[in-house]
Amino acid sequence: EIHGRTHNIWIAISLGNKFFTNENIEKFLRWALIHTKECILVLICDEINRFNIEVFDNRSSAASMRNALRLGEEKLIDIIKVISHLDKQDQKRVEVIRWKEISNSEIFDKRLKLVRDEYELNPKFREAIIEIIKKGRPDKVEKILSLSADKLNRLAEYVLSEIPLFVDAVFYKGVLYTAIPYPGVTKLDEMFIGLQNRTMFPELAEKLEIRNSELEIEPTLII
């Protein structure tokens, strides 16, 4: 499907992932331009990075938000420079947005409340989220193991905030984006796929009202 260009591709840029250097982002974009159906959406995951900053850097909530948004602005400038290296026609096919622009919707808010409630009320789901946190940051395992329950719950907000968006296709400015490549497959990716296919936490999946079944094409997670 990817080689057949049946999907519009969207790329999520995690500010905590050292893979996303300017050089790698350019390689990523050039690959995506070859394989996307029409255009590309680049999402800078800046606002949710405040949870990592708050816990790992021991900053206040307000200071963490300011820092996250500043890092997001810096990454936006970097990506704009990278896009300037592309052909003029290809530049027009790349849209760059920040977290707030895609998460500011009723369906996102509804899904976020559902996953937060599940985290509070379902011990198995909470355990799965904590395991995702530990496996997702091997460089911070000792730190994570020493966290208080309150700080661990705060860190979990990062993952909980991702689920409402990444379990489904993304619709932005009249374009439907149904494939998301990412460097490596994690336990979080496994949860996204499990929720999409109703093989993990099927009751939660039903409540999330994942629309990909109505689109006749499933969002694809690839390496």
Tab-separated table of C-alpha atoms in Angstrom:
chain	number	residue	atom	x	y	z
A	1	GLU	CA	0.000	0.000	0.000
A	2	ILE	CA	2.826	2.404	0.818
A	3	HIS	CA	4.651	1.690	-2.434
A	4	GLY	CA	1.339	1.980	-4.243
A	5	ARG	CA	0.850	5.471	-2.800
A	6	THR	CA	-2.638	4.728	-1.466
A	7	HIS	CA	-2.111	6.734	1.737
A	8	ASN	CA	-1.479	10.345	2.569
A	9	ILE	CA	1.417	10.274	5.035
A	10	TRP	CA	1.701	12.189	8.255
A	11	ILE	CA	4.843	12.387	10.364
A	12	ALA	CA	4.921	12.998	14.121
A	13	ILE	CA	8.057	14.717	15.395
A	14	SER	CA	8.761	13.860	19.035
A	15	LEU	CA	10.935	16.471	20.720
A	16	GLY	CA	12.425	13.827	23.001
A	17	ASN	CA	13.524	11.543	20.163
A	18	LYS	CA	17.142	12.182	19.185
A	19	PHE	CA	16.525	10.571	15.797
A	20	PHE	CA	14.867	13.752	14.556
A	21	THR	CA	17.922	15.712	13.520
A	22	ASN	CA	17.570	18.081	10.578
A	23	GLU	CA	19.398	15.587	8.380
A	24	ASN	CA	17.075	12.717	9.283
A	25	ILE	CA	13.974	14.876	8.981
A	26	GLU	CA	15.022	15.805	5.444
A	27	LYS	CA	15.566	12.133	4.570
A	28	PHE	CA	12.199	11.320	6.097
A	29	LEU	CA	10.433	14.030	4.086
A	30	ARG	CA	12.080	13.041	0.811
A	31	TRP	CA	11.058	9.416	1.378
A	32	ALA	CA	7.514	10.466	2.272
A	33	LEU	CA	7.169	12.679	-0.800
A	34	ILE	CA	7.927	9.665	-2.993
A	35	HIS	CA	5.455	7.406	-1.195
A	36	THR	CA	2.569	9.685	-0.202
A	37	LYS	CA	-0.668	9.831	-2.184
A	38	GLU	CA	-0.856	13.608	-2.476
A	39	CYS	CA	0.734	15.516	0.388
A	40	ILE	CA	2.383	15.259	3.811
A	41	LEU	CA	1.419	16.531	7.241
A	42	VAL	CA	4.235	17.117	9.750
A	43	LEU	CA	3.117	17.317	13.381
A	44	ILE	CA	5.434	18.805	16.009
A	45	CYS	CA	4.515	17.163	19.322
A	46	ASP	CA	5.539	20.111	21.460
A	47	GLU	CA	2.792	20.830	23.972
A	48	ILE	CA	2.612	17.297	25.386
A	49	ASN	CA	6.371	17.324	25.950
A	50	ARG	CA	5.646	19.476	28.982
A	51	PHE	CA	4.898	16.320	30.974
A	52	ASN	CA	8.394	14.943	30.344
A	53	ILE	CA	9.996	18.268	31.237
A	54	GLU	CA	7.912	18.611	34.386
A	55	VAL	CA	8.835	15.172	35.707
A	56	PHE	CA	12.378	14.610	34.445
A	57	ASP	CA	13.607	18.184	34.894
A	58	ASN	CA	11.580	18.833	38.063
A	59	ARG	CA	10.000	22.005	36.699
A	60	SER	CA	6.676	23.631	37.516
A	61	SER	CA	3.726	23.015	35.213
A	62	ALA	CA	3.808	26.580	33.881
A	63	ALA	CA	7.578	26.575	33.315
A	64	SER	CA	7.355	23.177	31.610
A	65	MET	CA	4.715	24.438	29.206
A	66	ARG	CA	6.795	27.505	28.324
A	67	ASN	CA	9.848	25.317	27.721
A	68	ALA	CA	7.906	22.822	25.606
A	69	LEU	CA	6.455	25.559	23.413
A	70	ARG	CA	9.872	27.190	23.027
A	71	LEU	CA	11.362	23.868	21.908
A	72	GLY	CA	8.433	23.468	19.530
A	73	GLU	CA	9.103	26.881	18.017
A	74	GLU	CA	12.779	26.003	17.551
A	75	LYS	CA	11.848	22.718	15.877
A	76	LEU	CA	9.390	24.530	13.604
A	77	ILE	CA	12.168	26.872	12.447
A	78	ASP	CA	14.422	23.856	11.791
A	79	ILE	CA	11.738	22.070	9.768
A	80	ILE	CA	10.982	25.173	7.698
A	81	LYS	CA	14.690	25.345	6.829
A	82	VAL	CA	14.655	21.668	5.857
A	83	ILE	CA	11.599	22.189	3.641
A	84	SER	CA	13.370	25.071	1.904
A	85	HIS	CA	15.851	22.493	0.542
A	86	LEU	CA	13.075	20.753	-1.380
A	87	ASP	CA	11.881	21.534	-4.883
A	88	LYS	CA	9.315	24.343	-5.030
A	89	GLN	CA	6.501	21.987	-6.015
A	90	ASP	CA	7.357	19.571	-3.206
A	91	GLN	CA	7.440	22.411	-0.682
A	92	LYS	CA	3.774	23.067	-1.449
A	93	ARG	CA	2.953	19.446	-0.623
A	94	VAL	CA	4.213	19.663	2.976
A	95	GLU	CA	2.070	21.117	5.763
A	96	VAL	CA	3.655	21.696	9.193
A	97	ILE	CA	1.537	22.081	12.327
A	98	ARG	CA	1.981	22.019	16.094
A	99	TRP	CA	0.158	19.932	18.678
A	100	LYS	CA	-2.488	22.509	19.568
A	101	GLU	CA	-3.643	22.786	15.965
A	102	ILE	CA	-4.566	19.108	15.748
A	103	SER	CA	-5.730	18.461	19.327
A	104	ASN	CA	-8.136	21.386	19.543
A	105	SER	CA	-11.300	19.433	18.757
A	106	GLU	CA	-14.305	17.930	20.480
A	107	ILE	CA	-13.450	14.373	19.435
A	108	PHE	CA	-9.926	14.704	20.849
A	109	ASP	CA	-11.254	16.029	24.169
A	110	LYS	CA	-13.842	13.242	24.334
A	111	ARG	CA	-11.254	10.529	23.654
A	112	LEU	CA	-8.780	12.015	26.127
A	113	LYS	CA	-11.405	11.911	28.882
A	114	LEU	CA	-12.165	8.290	28.022
A	115	VAL	CA	-8.530	7.161	28.217
A	116	ARG	CA	-7.981	9.123	31.428
A	117	ASP	CA	-11.023	7.447	32.969
A	118	GLU	CA	-9.752	4.059	31.802
A	119	TYR	CA	-6.372	4.770	33.390
A	120	GLU	CA	-8.062	5.614	36.684
A	121	LEU	CA	-10.554	2.764	36.746
A	122	ASN	CA	-8.913	-0.143	34.903
A	123	PRO	CA	-5.794	-1.530	36.657
A	124	LYS	CA	-4.788	-3.577	33.583
A	125	PHE	CA	-4.883	-0.529	31.344
A	126	ARG	CA	-2.943	1.512	33.888
A	127	GLU	CA	-0.337	-1.250	34.113
A	128	ALA	CA	-0.033	-1.296	30.309
A	129	ILE	CA	0.505	2.469	30.218
A	130	ILE	CA	3.195	2.299	32.913
A	131	GLU	CA	4.933	-0.489	30.991
A	132	ILE	CA	4.855	1.670	27.846
A	133	ILE	CA	6.524	4.494	29.785
A	134	LYS	CA	9.282	2.240	31.085
A	135	LYS	CA	9.978	0.594	27.724
A	136	GLY	CA	9.757	3.891	25.866
A	137	ARG	CA	12.504	5.585	27.850
A	138	PRO	CA	15.277	3.034	28.448
A	139	ASP	CA	17.611	5.943	29.238
A	140	LYS	CA	15.357	6.940	32.139
A	141	VAL	CA	14.428	3.570	33.658
A	142	GLU	CA	16.121	4.179	37.011
A	143	LYS	CA	14.537	7.615	37.257
A	144	ILE	CA	11.107	6.243	36.364
A	145	LEU	CA	11.370	3.437	38.928
A	146	SER	CA	12.107	5.984	41.654
A	147	LEU	CA	9.149	8.252	40.854
A	148	SER	CA	6.307	8.800	43.278
A	149	ALA	CA	2.828	7.682	42.238
A	150	ASP	CA	1.818	11.292	41.569
A	151	LYS	CA	4.786	11.941	39.279
A	152	LEU	CA	4.313	8.629	37.488
A	153	ASN	CA	0.688	9.539	36.856
A	154	ARG	CA	1.818	12.917	35.563
A	155	LEU	CA	4.273	11.256	33.193
A	156	ALA	CA	1.495	8.948	32.018
A	157	GLU	CA	-0.342	12.014	30.726
A	158	TYR	CA	2.069	12.127	27.777
A	159	VAL	CA	1.032	8.655	26.610
A	160	LEU	CA	-2.637	9.197	27.410
A	161	SER	CA	-2.590	12.376	25.319
A	162	GLU	CA	-1.136	10.505	22.338
A	163	ILE	CA	-3.759	7.766	22.212
A	164	PRO	CA	-6.751	9.931	21.107
A	165	LEU	CA	-4.807	11.095	18.067
A	166	PHE	CA	-2.696	8.140	16.985
A	167	VAL	CA	-5.389	5.457	17.072
A	168	ASP	CA	-7.069	6.964	14.044
A	169	ALA	CA	-6.582	8.671	10.728
A	170	VAL	CA	-6.060	12.439	10.845
A	171	PHE	CA	-8.229	14.886	8.925
A	172	TYR	CA	-6.700	18.319	8.409
A	173	LYS	CA	-7.705	21.084	5.985
A	174	GLY	CA	-9.767	18.739	3.860
A	175	VAL	CA	-7.101	16.019	3.566
A	176	LEU	CA	-7.272	12.598	5.194
A	177	TYR	CA	-3.909	11.245	6.399
A	178	THR	CA	-3.921	7.485	6.950
A	179	ALA	CA	-0.295	6.362	7.270
A	180	ILE	CA	2.269	7.287	9.890
A	181	PRO	CA	5.877	6.124	9.595
A	182	TYR	CA	8.062	6.267	12.690
A	183	PRO	CA	11.623	5.133	13.487
A	184	GLY	CA	10.983	1.851	15.271
A	185	VAL	CA	7.952	0.041	16.650
A	186	THR	CA	7.248	0.395	20.369
A	187	LYS	CA	4.787	-1.011	22.874
A	188	LEU	CA	2.770	2.154	22.363
A	189	ASP	CA	2.499	1.376	18.639
A	190	GLU	CA	1.324	-2.099	19.605
A	191	MET	CA	-1.411	-0.513	21.720
A	192	PHE	CA	-2.475	1.793	18.883
A	193	ILE	CA	-2.784	-1.203	16.549
A	194	GLY	CA	-4.482	-3.290	19.227
A	195	LEU	CA	-7.104	-0.592	19.804
A	196	GLN	CA	-7.642	-0.161	16.053
A	197	ASN	CA	-8.173	-3.899	15.614
A	198	ARG	CA	-10.159	-4.275	18.872
A	199	THR	CA	-7.675	-6.913	20.082
A	200	MET	CA	-6.595	-4.828	23.103
A	201	PHE	CA	-9.059	-3.230	25.519
A	202	PRO	CA	-11.971	-3.715	23.079
A	203	GLU	CA	-14.490	-1.939	25.330
A	204	LEU	CA	-12.317	1.186	25.369
A	205	ALA	CA	-11.787	0.884	21.604
A	206	GLU	CA	-15.549	0.901	21.034
A	207	LYS	CA	-15.955	4.020	23.162
A	208	LEU	CA	-13.185	5.786	21.240
A	209	GLU	CA	-15.258	5.482	18.045
A	210	ILE	CA	-12.250	4.907	15.809
A	211	ARG	CA	-13.393	5.948	12.355
A	212	ASN	CA	-10.930	4.026	10.196
A	213	SER	CA	-13.478	1.219	9.692
A	214	GLU	CA	-15.758	3.750	7.998
A	215	LEU	CA	-12.961	4.940	5.725
A	216	GLU	CA	-12.463	1.497	4.132
A	217	ILE	CA	-8.754	1.864	4.739
A	218	GLU	CA	-6.917	1.322	7.985
A	219	PRO	CA	-4.337	3.732	9.358
A	220	THR	CA	-0.980	2.047	8.858
A	221	LEU	CA	1.930	2.064	11.274
A	222	ILE	CA	5.232	1.303	9.607
A	223	ILE	CA	8.884	1.350	10.521
